GROMACS .gro file of C-alpha atoms in nm:
model
  246
    1UNK     CA    1   9.706  14.565  -4.193
    2UNK     CA    2   9.946  14.903  -4.106
    3UNK     CA    3  10.179  15.002  -4.390
    4UNK     CA    4  10.511  15.215  -4.363
    5UNK     CA    5  10.293  15.482  -4.541
    6UNK     CA    6  10.049  15.524  -4.221
    7UNK     CA    7   9.767  15.394  -4.415
    8UNK     CA    8   9.541  15.134  -4.313
    9UNK     CA    9   9.512  14.860  -4.609
   10UNK     CA   10   9.218  14.768  -4.680
   11UNK     CA   11   9.082  14.453  -4.932
   12UNK     CA   12   8.959  14.657  -5.243
   13UNK     CA   13   8.664  14.470  -5.357
   14UNK     CA   14   8.495  14.287  -5.075
   15UNK     CA   15   8.534  14.216  -4.748
   16UNK     CA   16   8.735  13.890  -4.680
   17UNK     CA   17   8.609  13.557  -4.466
   18UNK     CA   18   8.852  13.572  -4.254
   19UNK     CA   19   8.826  13.923  -4.161
   20UNK     CA   20   8.483  13.818  -3.956
   21UNK     CA   21   8.661  13.522  -3.781
   22UNK     CA   22   8.762  13.681  -3.421
   23UNK     CA   23   9.085  13.564  -3.267
   24UNK     CA   24   9.112  13.791  -2.976
   25UNK     CA   25   9.087  13.582  -2.695
   26UNK     CA   26   9.042  13.303  -2.872
   27UNK     CA   27   9.110  12.944  -2.789
   28UNK     CA   28   9.209  12.746  -3.095
   29UNK     CA   29   9.116  12.428  -3.088
   30UNK     CA   30   9.077  12.196  -3.487
   31UNK     CA   31   9.343  12.450  -3.628
   32UNK     CA   32   9.623  12.614  -3.429
   33UNK     CA   33   9.774  12.954  -3.445
   34UNK     CA   34  10.186  13.070  -3.327
   35UNK     CA   35  10.483  13.260  -3.410
   36UNK     CA   36  10.847  13.055  -3.551
   37UNK     CA   37  10.967  13.431  -3.555
   38UNK     CA   38  10.870  13.796  -3.530
   39UNK     CA   39  10.804  13.746  -3.932
   40UNK     CA   40  10.648  13.403  -3.960
   41UNK     CA   41  10.326  13.256  -3.842
   42UNK     CA   42  10.222  12.906  -3.851
   43UNK     CA   43   9.911  12.799  -3.856
   44UNK     CA   44   9.850  12.367  -3.844
   45UNK     CA   45   9.564  12.191  -3.856
   46UNK     CA   46   9.480  11.997  -3.535
   47UNK     CA   47   9.239  11.723  -3.600
   48UNK     CA   48   9.509  11.448  -3.674
   49UNK     CA   49   9.276  11.183  -3.510
   50UNK     CA   50   9.053  11.272  -3.843
   51UNK     CA   51   9.331  11.316  -4.066
   52UNK     CA   52   9.269  11.739  -4.070
   53UNK     CA   53   8.973  11.649  -4.261
   54UNK     CA   54   8.793  11.986  -4.284
   55UNK     CA   55   8.441  12.090  -4.022
   56UNK     CA   56   8.306  12.421  -3.995
   57UNK     CA   57   8.489  12.479  -3.662
   58UNK     CA   58   8.860  12.359  -3.829
   59UNK     CA   59   8.758  12.706  -4.142
   60UNK     CA   60   8.689  12.927  -3.862
   61UNK     CA   61   8.976  12.821  -3.668
   62UNK     CA   62   9.188  12.888  -3.964
   63UNK     CA   63   8.995  13.218  -4.057
   64UNK     CA   64   9.042  13.353  -3.687
   65UNK     CA   65   9.483  13.282  -3.794
   66UNK     CA   66   9.464  13.429  -4.113
   67UNK     CA   67   9.268  13.719  -3.918
   68UNK     CA   68   9.571  13.736  -3.677
   69UNK     CA   69   9.847  13.720  -3.894
   70UNK     CA   70   9.702  13.961  -4.135
   71UNK     CA   71   9.638  14.222  -3.770
   72UNK     CA   72  10.036  14.138  -3.668
   73UNK     CA   73  10.203  14.414  -3.819
   74UNK     CA   74  10.553  14.208  -3.789
   75UNK     CA   75  10.412  13.941  -3.974
   76UNK     CA   76  10.553  13.892  -4.308
   77UNK     CA   77  10.519  13.513  -4.394
   78UNK     CA   78  10.222  13.246  -4.280
   79UNK     CA   79  10.294  12.900  -4.298
   80UNK     CA   80  10.035  12.625  -4.308
   81UNK     CA   81  10.098  12.226  -4.256
   82UNK     CA   82   9.898  11.959  -4.086
   83UNK     CA   83   9.950  11.769  -3.743
   84UNK     CA   84   9.967  11.400  -3.757
   85UNK     CA   85  10.050  11.189  -4.052
   86UNK     CA   86   9.966  11.412  -4.294
   87UNK     CA   87   9.853  11.764  -4.419
   88UNK     CA   88   9.479  11.684  -4.488
   89UNK     CA   89   9.207  11.476  -4.617
   90UNK     CA   90   8.965  11.688  -4.774
   91UNK     CA   91   8.624  11.759  -4.600
   92UNK     CA   92   8.538  11.569  -4.309
   93UNK     CA   93   8.214  11.374  -4.421
   94UNK     CA   94   8.109  11.284  -4.038
   95UNK     CA   95   8.024  11.603  -3.990
   96UNK     CA   96   7.698  11.706  -3.830
   97UNK     CA   97   7.437  11.736  -4.114
   98UNK     CA   98   7.392  12.088  -4.067
   99UNK     CA   99   7.735  12.194  -4.117
  100UNK     CA  100   7.816  12.370  -4.451
  101UNK     CA  101   8.227  12.237  -4.460
  102UNK     CA  102   8.102  11.851  -4.611
  103UNK     CA  103   7.932  11.839  -4.956
  104UNK     CA  104   7.570  11.944  -4.875
  105UNK     CA  105   7.362  11.555  -4.828
  106UNK     CA  106   7.111  11.490  -5.099
  107UNK     CA  107   6.882  11.400  -4.770
  108UNK     CA  108   6.797  11.728  -4.693
  109UNK     CA  109   6.648  11.830  -5.056
  110UNK     CA  110   6.801  12.100  -5.129
  111UNK     CA  111   6.735  12.319  -5.418
  112UNK     CA  112   6.948  12.439  -5.708
  113UNK     CA  113   6.998  12.776  -5.526
  114UNK     CA  114   7.055  12.626  -5.175
  115UNK     CA  115   7.353  12.398  -5.357
  116UNK     CA  116   7.463  12.715  -5.502
  117UNK     CA  117   7.455  12.931  -5.161
  118UNK     CA  118   7.647  12.656  -5.053
  119UNK     CA  119   7.912  12.620  -5.250
  120UNK     CA  120   7.968  12.986  -5.284
  121UNK     CA  121   7.985  13.045  -4.918
  122UNK     CA  122   8.276  12.739  -4.918
  123UNK     CA  123   8.453  12.868  -5.258
  124UNK     CA  124   8.464  13.228  -5.111
  125UNK     CA  125   8.733  13.059  -4.820
  126UNK     CA  126   8.914  12.914  -5.042
  127UNK     CA  127   8.949  13.248  -5.261
  128UNK     CA  128   9.033  13.457  -4.959
  129UNK     CA  129   9.330  13.242  -4.911
  130UNK     CA  130   9.476  13.292  -5.239
  131UNK     CA  131   9.388  13.694  -5.182
  132UNK     CA  132   9.568  13.707  -4.853
  133UNK     CA  133   9.800  14.028  -4.864
  134UNK     CA  134  10.095  13.828  -4.652
  135UNK     CA  135  10.296  13.560  -4.789
  136UNK     CA  136  10.138  13.231  -4.784
  137UNK     CA  137  10.340  12.864  -4.774
  138UNK     CA  138  10.185  12.523  -4.781
  139UNK     CA  139  10.446  12.294  -4.629
  140UNK     CA  140  10.274  11.917  -4.695
  141UNK     CA  141  10.361  11.579  -4.588
  142UNK     CA  142  10.114  11.257  -4.606
  143UNK     CA  143   9.815  11.306  -4.752
  144UNK     CA  144   9.686  11.629  -4.922
  145UNK     CA  145   9.355  11.520  -5.056
  146UNK     CA  146   9.016  11.650  -5.199
  147UNK     CA  147   8.986  12.018  -5.019
  148UNK     CA  148   9.339  11.980  -4.828
  149UNK     CA  149   9.491  12.029  -5.140
  150UNK     CA  150   9.242  12.308  -5.256
  151UNK     CA  151   9.400  12.495  -4.938
  152UNK     CA  152   9.739  12.425  -5.063
  153UNK     CA  153   9.712  12.497  -5.401
  154UNK     CA  154   9.548  12.881  -5.300
  155UNK     CA  155   9.895  12.909  -5.138
  156UNK     CA  156  10.149  13.110  -5.297
  157UNK     CA  157  10.377  12.869  -5.238
  158UNK     CA  158  10.418  12.484  -5.194
  159UNK     CA  159  10.725  12.288  -5.018
  160UNK     CA  160  10.596  11.926  -5.008
  161UNK     CA  161  10.762  11.604  -4.923
  162UNK     CA  162  10.902  11.391  -5.192
  163UNK     CA  163  10.669  11.124  -5.090
  164UNK     CA  164  10.352  11.327  -5.000
  165UNK     CA  165  10.039  11.222  -5.226
  166UNK     CA  166   9.827  11.477  -5.369
  167UNK     CA  167   9.489  11.379  -5.563
  168UNK     CA  168   9.120  11.566  -5.605
  169UNK     CA  169   8.869  11.333  -5.773
  170UNK     CA  170   8.591  11.438  -6.003
  171UNK     CA  171   8.736  11.765  -6.158
  172UNK     CA  172   9.117  11.701  -6.125
  173UNK     CA  173   9.373  11.927  -5.961
  174UNK     CA  174   9.379  12.251  -6.134
  175UNK     CA  175   9.115  12.400  -6.007
  176UNK     CA  176   9.193  12.652  -5.743
  177UNK     CA  177   9.382  12.914  -5.717
  178UNK     CA  178   9.700  12.996  -5.872
  179UNK     CA  179   9.614  12.694  -6.060
  180UNK     CA  180   9.309  12.845  -6.199
  181UNK     CA  181   9.561  13.051  -6.430
  182UNK     CA  182   9.594  12.973  -6.790
  183UNK     CA  183   9.926  12.908  -6.792
  184UNK     CA  184   9.968  12.691  -6.516
  185UNK     CA  185  10.140  12.371  -6.632
  186UNK     CA  186   9.892  12.159  -6.497
  187UNK     CA  187   9.626  12.329  -6.734
  188UNK     CA  188   9.826  12.064  -7.015
  189UNK     CA  189   9.830  11.686  -7.089
  190UNK     CA  190  10.118  11.711  -6.961
  191UNK     CA  191   9.971  11.676  -6.600
  192UNK     CA  192   9.744  11.373  -6.742
  193UNK     CA  193   9.902  11.189  -7.020
  194UNK     CA  194   9.905  10.823  -6.938
  195UNK     CA  195   9.780  10.803  -6.648
  196UNK     CA  196   9.440  10.653  -6.508
  197UNK     CA  197   9.414  10.819  -6.199
  198UNK     CA  198   9.484  11.185  -6.096
  199UNK     CA  199   9.707  11.134  -5.789
  200UNK     CA  200  10.039  11.251  -5.770
  201UNK     CA  201  10.374  11.263  -5.521
  202UNK     CA  202  10.506  11.547  -5.372
  203UNK     CA  203  10.790  11.446  -5.607
  204UNK     CA  204  10.592  11.462  -5.938
  205UNK     CA  205  10.369  11.773  -5.845
  206UNK     CA  206  10.710  11.977  -5.791
  207UNK     CA  207  10.847  11.789  -6.165
  208UNK     CA  208  10.509  11.892  -6.288
  209UNK     CA  209  10.528  12.255  -6.122
  210UNK     CA  210  10.221  12.219  -5.923
  211UNK     CA  211  10.498  12.225  -5.587
  212UNK     CA  212  10.747  12.456  -5.573
  213UNK     CA  213  11.001  12.208  -5.430
  214UNK     CA  214  10.973  11.848  -5.290
  215UNK     CA  215  11.281  11.779  -5.056
  216UNK     CA  216  11.269  11.453  -4.847
  217UNK     CA  217  11.022  11.422  -4.551
  218UNK     CA  218  11.286  11.486  -4.246
  219UNK     CA  219  11.438  11.836  -4.430
  220UNK     CA  220  11.058  11.935  -4.499
  221UNK     CA  221  11.015  12.164  -4.201
  222UNK     CA  222  11.368  12.234  -4.226
  223UNK     CA  223  11.343  12.364  -4.630
  224UNK     CA  224  10.993  12.517  -4.503
  225UNK     CA  225  11.175  12.745  -4.309
  226UNK     CA  226  11.510  12.854  -4.484
  227UNK     CA  227  11.203  13.013  -4.767
  228UNK     CA  228  10.983  13.183  -4.487
  229UNK     CA  229  11.311  13.316  -4.351
  230UNK     CA  230  11.416  13.465  -4.722
  231UNK     CA  231  11.051  13.541  -4.782
  232UNK     CA  232  11.002  13.772  -4.477
  233UNK     CA  233  11.293  13.990  -4.588
  234UNK     CA  234  11.135  14.138  -4.820
  235UNK     CA  235  10.954  14.496  -4.827
  236UNK     CA  236  10.594  14.399  -4.679
  237UNK     CA  237  10.444  14.707  -4.854
  238UNK     CA  238  10.596  14.576  -5.221
  239UNK     CA  239  10.429  14.162  -5.142
  240UNK     CA  240  10.091  14.350  -5.077
  241UNK     CA  241  10.072  14.581  -5.372
  242UNK     CA  242  10.226  14.294  -5.587
  243UNK     CA  243   9.930  14.055  -5.482
  244UNK     CA  244   9.693  14.265  -5.510
  245UNK     CA  245   9.814  14.311  -5.890
  246UNK     CA  246   9.837  13.979  -5.952
   0.00000   0.00000   0.00000
């Protein structure tokens, strides 16, 4: 990504997953890429028949979209959203056996080393969203469950519909992205006191600090674009340096 100093910005510590996903001449399929304006790119999960549940191809298209947005010197903000009735339903458990996106099935007799390798590669994909050098906004409607919530939480900002539903079973909601910070509100008992289930609405997510703002679903796109347009005016070099510092 060229900077105003004439330098090429490079990831400091390790090559990101998305840097290996070629977008040139790519036919986007399970995730789509388009530009709303010169400074705003948009990535759309495009498996509405599967509630945008992740398979390997969806992850690969997502990575290519990030790569394309990174290489576009005009883009300042990337919006991530889902097609159809929801943002996403997590991992696609009906994916073919050899795909890595869904949890590893015990029937293939994986060893502890196998599990570690699978999970390390999968978690790196999420971490690279957090480390993406440009501003990312999750535009959430409908259900945002499991891995889809992890993707949203790894974005810099979440704008959600009030009636959206967040939830991760098994290890709570504060496990990834910026929500991994000790001072994040969801580390506190405020998120769980008096609760039996970990699911929460978009409105409650905003009240707890997990989402930045909740609006009626019919105003969601307008609100997200308003935030994106404002943030796209920030100097790119300042954003890159600030995110790397954080």
